[in-house]
Short mmCIF file of C-alpha atoms in Angstrom, two decimals:
data_model
loop_
_atom_site.label_atom_id
_atom_site.label_comp_id
_atom_site.label_asym_id
_atom_site.label_seq_id
_atom_site.Cartn_x
_atom_site.Cartn_y
_atom_site.Cartn_z
CA UNK A 1 299.90 135.91 150.28
CA UNK A 2 299.09 139.10 148.37
CA UNK A 3 298.47 139.56 144.69
CA UNK A 4 301.63 141.68 144.75
CA UNK A 5 303.66 138.48 144.85
CA UNK A 6 302.00 137.10 141.75
CA UNK A 7 302.15 140.44 139.98
CA UNK A 8 305.00 142.80 139.35
CA UNK A 9 307.40 141.55 141.98
CA UNK A 10 307.71 138.13 140.37
CA UNK A 11 309.26 139.71 137.28
CA UNK A 12 312.38 140.85 139.12
CA UNK A 13 315.63 139.59 137.62
CA UNK A 14 316.83 136.45 139.37
CA UNK A 15 320.44 135.46 139.92
CA UNK A 16 321.27 131.88 140.83
CA UNK A 17 323.58 131.59 143.81
CA UNK A 18 324.27 128.32 145.61
CA UNK A 19 324.78 128.87 149.32
CA UNK A 20 324.58 126.76 152.43
CA UNK A 21 324.41 127.76 156.04
CA UNK A 22 323.96 126.24 159.43
CA UNK A 23 323.11 127.36 162.91
CA UNK A 24 321.98 126.06 166.22
CA UNK A 25 318.48 127.25 165.33
CA UNK A 26 318.21 125.56 161.95
CA UNK A 27 319.42 122.77 159.69
CA UNK A 28 323.04 122.59 158.69
CA UNK A 29 322.16 122.96 155.00
CA UNK A 30 319.41 125.54 154.59
CA UNK A 31 317.03 125.33 151.66
CA UNK A 32 317.11 128.36 149.35
CA UNK A 33 315.05 131.33 150.44
CA UNK A 34 312.25 132.54 148.17
CA UNK A 35 313.50 135.33 145.96
CA UNK A 36 312.00 138.55 144.66
CA UNK A 37 308.63 138.22 146.34
CA UNK A 38 306.36 140.45 148.39
CA UNK A 39 304.51 138.48 151.05
CA UNK A 40 301.46 140.13 152.52
CA UNK A 41 300.59 139.43 156.13
CA UNK A 42 302.02 139.39 159.65
CA UNK A 43 305.81 139.68 159.53
CA UNK A 44 306.40 137.40 162.53
CA UNK A 45 304.42 134.44 161.23
CA UNK A 46 305.72 134.88 157.67
CA UNK A 47 309.35 135.04 158.81
CA UNK A 48 308.77 131.94 160.92
CA UNK A 49 307.74 130.23 157.69
CA UNK A 50 311.08 131.00 156.03
CA UNK A 51 313.79 128.36 156.04
CA UNK A 52 316.12 128.93 159.01
CA UNK A 53 319.52 130.30 158.04
CA UNK A 54 318.52 131.27 154.50
CA UNK A 55 318.93 135.06 154.17
CA UNK A 56 322.14 137.07 153.79
CA UNK A 57 321.06 140.49 155.05
CA UNK A 58 318.12 142.01 156.91
CA UNK A 59 317.06 145.65 156.69
CA UNK A 60 314.28 146.53 159.10
CA UNK A 61 312.40 149.82 159.40
CA UNK A 62 309.92 148.88 162.16
CA UNK A 63 307.18 151.09 163.62
CA UNK A 64 308.77 153.85 165.70
CA UNK A 65 306.00 153.98 168.33
CA UNK A 66 305.97 157.78 168.12
CA UNK A 67 303.39 158.08 170.93
CA UNK A 68 301.67 161.10 169.37
CA UNK A 69 299.03 162.30 171.82
CA UNK A 70 297.58 164.97 169.53
CA UNK A 71 297.82 166.46 166.06
CA UNK A 72 300.97 168.37 165.21
CA UNK A 73 300.52 171.91 163.89
CA UNK A 74 302.77 174.58 162.43
CA UNK A 75 302.84 178.17 163.77
CA UNK A 76 300.14 179.08 161.22
CA UNK A 77 298.00 176.22 162.66
CA UNK A 78 298.26 174.12 159.51
CA UNK A 79 298.55 170.39 160.18
CA UNK A 80 301.90 168.62 159.92
CA UNK A 81 301.75 165.46 157.82
CA UNK A 82 302.92 163.25 160.69
CA UNK A 83 302.79 159.50 161.23
CA UNK A 84 299.47 158.70 162.89
CA UNK A 85 298.67 155.38 161.21
CA UNK A 86 297.33 152.46 163.24
CA UNK A 87 300.44 150.37 162.54
CA UNK A 88 302.50 152.81 164.63
CA UNK A 89 300.21 152.71 167.67
CA UNK A 90 300.88 150.46 170.67
CA UNK A 91 299.08 150.35 174.00
CA UNK A 92 302.24 150.84 176.05
CA UNK A 93 305.98 150.21 176.08
CA UNK A 94 305.52 146.63 177.24
CA UNK A 95 303.36 145.87 174.21
CA UNK A 96 305.90 147.46 171.89
CA UNK A 97 308.77 145.57 173.52
CA UNK A 98 306.95 142.25 173.15
CA UNK A 99 306.31 142.97 169.46
CA UNK A 100 309.96 143.96 168.96
CA UNK A 101 311.21 140.80 170.64
CA UNK A 102 308.99 138.61 168.46
CA UNK A 103 309.96 140.06 165.11
CA UNK A 104 313.66 140.25 165.95
CA UNK A 105 313.70 136.60 167.06
CA UNK A 106 311.95 135.58 163.83
CA UNK A 107 314.40 137.60 161.73
CA UNK A 108 317.38 136.13 163.58
CA UNK A 109 316.06 132.63 162.91
CA UNK A 110 315.99 133.35 159.16
CA UNK A 111 319.53 134.77 159.08
CA UNK A 112 322.55 132.79 157.96
CA UNK A 113 325.32 132.57 160.57
CA UNK A 114 327.25 135.09 158.45
CA UNK A 115 324.28 137.43 157.92
CA UNK A 116 323.96 140.89 159.45
CA UNK A 117 320.99 143.12 160.22
CA UNK A 118 320.36 146.86 160.01
CA UNK A 119 317.54 148.29 162.14
CA UNK A 120 316.65 151.96 161.75
CA UNK A 121 314.75 154.03 164.28
CA UNK A 122 314.41 157.32 166.12
CA UNK A 123 314.91 158.29 169.74
CA UNK A 124 311.38 157.00 170.42
CA UNK A 125 312.33 153.36 169.92
CA UNK A 126 315.93 152.68 168.91
CA UNK A 127 317.30 152.36 172.45
CA UNK A 128 314.62 149.83 173.37
CA UNK A 129 315.32 147.94 170.14
CA UNK A 130 319.05 147.89 170.83
CA UNK A 131 318.64 146.48 174.32
CA UNK A 132 316.32 143.74 173.07
CA UNK A 133 318.75 142.87 170.26
CA UNK A 134 321.51 142.34 172.81
CA UNK A 135 319.18 140.26 174.99
CA UNK A 136 318.47 138.00 171.99
CA UNK A 137 322.15 137.43 171.26
CA UNK A 138 322.79 139.85 168.40
CA UNK A 139 326.29 141.35 168.38
CA UNK A 140 326.25 145.08 167.64
CA UNK A 141 328.92 146.11 165.12
CA UNK A 142 328.11 149.82 164.70
CA UNK A 143 325.48 152.41 165.38
CA UNK A 144 325.16 154.59 162.29
CA UNK A 145 323.77 158.10 162.34
CA UNK A 146 321.80 159.11 159.26
CA UNK A 147 322.15 162.90 159.23
CA UNK A 148 319.39 164.49 157.18
CA UNK A 149 320.50 167.56 155.26
CA UNK A 150 316.87 168.70 154.93
CA UNK A 151 315.09 167.68 158.17
CA UNK A 152 311.65 168.85 159.24
CA UNK A 153 312.01 171.81 161.65
CA UNK A 154 310.77 171.76 165.23
CA UNK A 155 307.78 174.08 164.95
CA UNK A 156 307.17 174.63 168.66
CA UNK A 157 310.72 175.68 169.39
CA UNK A 158 310.85 173.60 172.56
CA UNK A 159 313.41 171.01 171.42
CA UNK A 160 316.37 170.60 169.10
CA UNK A 161 315.41 169.89 165.50
CA UNK A 162 315.33 166.12 164.98
CA UNK A 163 317.92 166.02 162.23
CA UNK A 164 318.96 162.37 162.33
CA UNK A 165 317.87 158.78 162.70
CA UNK A 166 319.96 155.93 164.08
CA UNK A 167 320.70 152.56 162.52
CA UNK A 168 322.01 149.61 164.50
CA UNK A 169 324.15 147.24 162.46
CA UNK A 170 324.59 143.87 164.11
CA UNK A 171 325.86 140.37 163.44
CA UNK A 172 323.74 137.33 164.25
CA UNK A 173 325.89 136.58 167.29
CA UNK A 174 329.27 137.35 168.82
CA UNK A 175 330.97 134.42 167.06
CA UNK A 176 330.24 135.75 163.55
CA UNK A 177 333.58 136.42 161.82
CA UNK A 178 332.92 136.11 158.09
CA UNK A 179 330.07 138.58 157.67
CA UNK A 180 330.12 140.73 154.53
CA UNK A 181 331.63 144.18 154.82
CA UNK A 182 332.87 145.70 151.57
CA UNK A 183 335.47 147.89 153.23
CA UNK A 184 337.70 148.53 150.21
CA UNK A 185 334.80 149.38 147.90
CA UNK A 186 333.36 151.85 150.40
CA UNK A 187 336.77 153.43 150.94
CA UNK A 188 337.39 153.76 147.19
CA UNK A 189 334.07 155.56 146.76
CA UNK A 190 334.84 157.88 149.69
CA UNK A 191 337.99 159.58 148.36
CA UNK A 192 340.14 156.72 149.73
CA UNK A 193 339.02 157.50 153.28
CA UNK A 194 337.38 154.98 155.57
CA UNK A 195 333.59 155.20 155.45
CA UNK A 196 332.43 156.83 158.68
CA UNK A 197 329.44 155.94 160.80
CA UNK A 198 327.72 159.29 160.19
CA UNK A 199 326.03 159.45 156.81
CA UNK A 200 324.83 162.78 155.44
CA UNK A 201 321.99 161.98 153.04
CA UNK A 202 318.79 163.79 152.05
CA UNK A 203 315.34 162.57 153.01
CA UNK A 204 313.08 161.09 150.36
CA UNK A 205 311.57 163.82 148.17
CA UNK A 206 310.97 164.84 144.57
CA UNK A 207 310.15 162.26 141.93
CA UNK A 208 311.30 159.42 144.16
CA UNK A 209 308.41 159.97 146.57
CA UNK A 210 305.46 157.68 145.78
CA UNK A 211 302.08 159.44 145.70
CA UNK A 212 298.50 158.34 145.18
CA UNK A 213 296.04 159.62 142.60
CA UNK A 214 295.24 162.62 144.83
CA UNK A 215 298.90 163.59 145.16
CA UNK A 216 299.21 162.41 148.76
CA UNK A 217 302.16 160.43 150.07
CA UNK A 218 301.64 156.72 149.53
CA UNK A 219 303.69 155.95 152.64
CA UNK A 220 304.51 158.48 155.40
CA UNK A 221 308.01 157.21 156.20
CA UNK A 222 309.41 156.26 152.78
CA UNK A 223 313.20 155.98 153.04
CA UNK A 224 315.50 157.44 150.36
CA UNK A 225 317.08 155.04 147.89
CA UNK A 226 320.51 156.51 148.61
CA UNK A 227 320.28 155.23 152.19
CA UNK A 228 319.35 151.70 151.13
CA UNK A 229 321.99 151.71 148.41
CA UNK A 230 324.71 152.42 150.94
CA UNK A 231 323.37 149.72 153.26
CA UNK A 232 323.28 147.09 150.51
CA UNK A 233 326.63 148.07 149.02
CA UNK A 234 328.17 147.92 152.49
CA UNK A 235 326.97 144.53 153.66
CA UNK A 236 325.85 142.41 150.71
CA UNK A 237 326.99 141.19 147.31
CA UNK A 238 325.23 140.60 144.01
CA UNK A 239 322.98 137.54 144.26
CA UNK A 240 322.50 137.80 148.04
CA UNK A 241 319.02 137.59 149.55
CA UNK A 242 317.92 140.70 151.46
CA UNK A 243 314.96 140.40 153.84
CA UNK A 244 312.83 143.44 154.72
CA UNK A 245 310.08 142.55 157.22
CA UNK A 246 308.50 146.05 157.03
CA UNK A 247 308.55 146.50 153.27
CA UNK A 248 306.30 149.56 153.06
CA UNK A 249 306.76 151.37 149.75
CA UNK A 250 309.37 148.88 148.58
CA UNK A 251 312.56 150.95 148.69
CA UNK A 252 314.59 147.90 149.72
CA UNK A 253 313.24 145.86 146.82
CA UNK A 254 313.76 148.63 144.27
CA UNK A 255 317.38 149.17 145.32
CA UNK A 256 318.03 145.43 145.59
CA UNK A 257 316.82 144.87 142.05
CA UNK A 258 318.91 147.75 140.70
CA UNK A 259 322.02 146.43 142.47
CA UNK A 260 321.34 142.81 141.42
CA UNK A 261 320.48 141.57 144.88
CA UNK A 262 317.38 139.47 145.53
CA UNK A 263 314.77 140.45 148.09
CA UNK A 264 312.01 139.13 150.31
CA UNK A 265 309.56 141.84 151.28
CA UNK A 266 306.92 141.39 153.96
CA UNK A 267 304.11 143.93 154.20
CA UNK A 268 300.73 143.59 155.87
CA UNK A 269 299.07 146.56 154.13
CA UNK A 270 297.72 145.64 150.68
CA UNK A 271 297.94 149.23 149.39
CA UNK A 272 301.60 149.48 150.25
CA UNK A 273 302.32 146.03 148.82
CA UNK A 274 300.68 146.86 145.50
CA UNK A 275 302.48 150.22 145.26
CA UNK A 276 305.81 148.53 146.02
CA UNK A 277 305.24 145.87 143.37
CA UNK A 278 304.41 148.46 140.72
CA UNK A 279 307.45 150.50 141.69
CA UNK A 280 309.86 147.55 141.50
CA UNK A 281 308.51 146.55 138.10
CA UNK A 282 309.85 149.82 136.66
CA UNK A 283 313.40 149.25 137.92
CA UNK A 284 316.12 148.15 135.50
CA UNK A 285 319.04 146.20 136.99
CA UNK A 286 322.51 147.64 136.52
CA UNK A 287 325.05 145.68 134.52
CA UNK A 288 327.01 142.98 136.33
CA UNK A 289 330.21 144.98 135.84
CA UNK A 290 328.66 148.04 137.49
CA UNK A 291 327.86 146.19 140.72
CA UNK A 292 330.79 143.77 140.90
CA UNK A 293 332.65 144.17 144.17
CA UNK A 294 336.40 144.63 143.81
CA UNK A 295 338.28 141.84 145.59
CA UNK A 296 339.53 142.88 149.00
CA UNK A 297 343.18 142.58 149.93
CA UNK A 298 342.21 140.07 152.58
CA UNK A 299 340.73 137.82 149.91
CA UNK A 300 343.83 137.94 147.73
CA UNK A 301 346.12 134.87 147.81
CA UNK A 302 348.90 135.13 150.35
CA UNK A 303 352.29 135.80 148.81
CA UNK A 304 355.47 135.47 150.88
CA UNK A 305 358.33 137.89 150.28
CA UNK A 306 360.55 134.89 149.57
CA UNK A 307 358.36 134.20 146.51
CA UNK A 308 359.68 137.39 144.90
CA UNK A 309 363.23 136.13 145.32
CA UNK A 310 362.35 132.65 144.07
CA UNK A 311 360.62 134.13 141.01
CA UNK A 312 363.68 136.19 140.15
CA UNK A 313 361.90 139.51 140.67
CA UNK A 314 364.45 140.45 143.32
CA UNK A 315 367.97 139.04 143.42
CA UNK A 316 369.77 138.12 146.65
CA UNK A 317 372.06 141.02 147.54
CA UNK A 318 369.71 143.64 146.07
CA UNK A 319 369.24 146.75 148.17
CA UNK A 320 365.84 148.07 149.22
CA UNK A 321 365.16 151.57 150.55
CA UNK A 322 362.25 153.53 151.92
CA UNK A 323 360.57 156.07 149.65
CA UNK A 324 362.84 158.90 150.89
CA UNK A 325 365.99 156.72 150.78
CA UNK A 326 366.80 157.22 154.43
CA UNK A 327 367.12 153.49 155.22
CA UNK A 328 368.71 150.65 153.27
CA UNK A 329 368.28 146.88 153.73
CA UNK A 330 369.77 143.97 151.80
CA UNK A 331 367.68 141.14 150.37
CA UNK A 332 368.91 137.76 151.61
CA UNK A 333 368.69 134.47 149.71
CA UNK A 334 366.27 133.08 152.32
CA UNK A 335 363.75 135.88 151.80
CA UNK A 336 364.65 137.88 154.90
CA UNK A 337 366.16 141.37 154.99
CA UNK A 338 369.36 142.45 156.66
CA UNK A 339 369.34 145.91 158.24
CA UNK A 340 372.43 147.12 160.14
CA UNK A 341 373.20 143.62 161.36
CA UNK A 342 369.55 142.78 162.20
CA UNK A 343 367.92 140.00 160.16
CA UNK A 344 364.15 139.79 159.96
CA UNK A 345 361.04 140.01 157.83
CA UNK A 346 360.20 142.97 155.64
CA UNK A 347 357.75 144.08 158.34
CA UNK A 348 360.08 143.78 161.34
CA UNK A 349 362.97 145.48 159.58
CA UNK A 350 360.69 148.28 158.43
CA UNK A 351 359.43 148.78 161.97
CA UNK A 352 363.00 148.77 163.33
CA UNK A 353 364.12 151.34 160.78
CA UNK A 354 361.39 153.73 161.88
CA UNK A 355 361.44 152.94 165.58
CA UNK A 356 357.80 151.84 165.42
CA UNK A 357 356.06 148.79 166.90
CA UNK A 358 354.70 147.67 163.51
CA UNK A 359 355.08 148.36 159.80
CA UNK A 360 353.64 147.22 156.48
CA UNK A 361 356.86 146.21 154.78
CA UNK A 362 355.15 145.81 151.39
CA UNK A 363 354.50 149.54 151.14
CA UNK A 364 357.53 150.76 153.17
CA UNK A 365 360.32 149.07 151.25
CA UNK A 366 361.03 150.11 147.65
CA UNK A 367 363.17 148.77 144.84
CA UNK A 368 364.67 150.60 141.88
CA UNK A 369 362.99 149.98 138.53
CA UNK A 370 363.96 151.88 135.37
CA UNK A 371 365.54 154.70 137.33
CA UNK A 372 362.71 155.21 139.78
CA UNK A 373 361.63 153.76 143.11
CA UNK A 374 358.57 151.55 143.35
CA UNK A 375 357.09 149.69 146.35
CA UNK A 376 357.79 145.98 146.51
CA UNK A 377 354.00 145.60 146.71
CA UNK A 378 354.03 146.10 142.93
CA UNK A 379 356.08 142.89 142.63
CA UNK A 380 353.64 141.06 144.88
CA UNK A 381 350.85 142.18 142.52
CA UNK A 382 352.75 140.59 139.62
CA UNK A 383 352.90 137.29 141.50
CA UNK A 384 349.18 137.43 142.25
CA UNK A 385 348.37 138.19 138.63
CA UNK A 386 350.36 135.16 137.50
CA UNK A 387 348.49 133.01 140.04
CA UNK A 388 345.13 134.23 138.69
CA UNK A 389 346.23 133.57 135.11
CA UNK A 390 347.16 130.01 136.03
CA UNK A 391 343.71 129.23 137.49
#
């Protein structure tokens, strides 16, 4: 264990969250994972030492196995600051595949049944990683393209400019149903449009880039905080434990602390671990209100249309219309609607009125309130608010 764990990283804000998990690979009630630590050493053995089923999210930025046979130069013969570190060198594809299988299996063991994993890579390795993930039982949810708006050009002019990297987002297995995906929050922050699987974000540069005393990059593949922020905001909540088995410069830990998540970082290089610890120490967590996830509609208590009638918000015999007042349906005492002799739910009558196979009756049907039309979903919101007040 490195001195990074007993230094700056230990000072990260902690949030107490009581969680249990179970899986075929671990105990039914997992012991809490360590929180806000940087563990120095081999990621496979250290992950095998974690309690099975104890982490909520994994972000992994493994070696890409770039297979550089020689130095890269620009047209003026100056050297390109490429990745040529020993940690990115493997004897052959078989060696890389064996390493990939080991660390993925160890990460999967540490994941809760509801946990998900993001693995980022380039064309050198991501397809091999994806195949191995499927072999191990992971269930791929999305592949996400990180489009770089300032990529490094292809100096030789023999290939397309490598302007993106790929992330695989996967559940622990195909039976995972309750994994975290903050759909509504992402949509609200994206002009009320669904978040797409292509993310246009800049590479790490400027003051965010860690440098040593000589002004050189501390880590050659430091990821931008904006990328990690979107990952964590997408698939975790405040208080969750995020595992990064290739911690590097500590971007995952820095973003986790700012967003009030907890982290476990694993890094075998002492220089990287110390730089990450110092970096995280400088981070101030955001307020709880700033990172609170808005409740999703799926998590809201179910309210039947009949409840609106029973609460006196709509009277039997009242007429509902669509927003353009082309269709009219009568509210029945039993909570159904009557439309041209057809009796059915708000959804079926709405679909019939439009000649469609399905309809969200809560937003289609409107009632008159103070001289204007409003969706009956507003009345459902009143019921839900009264339920929350009664808790």
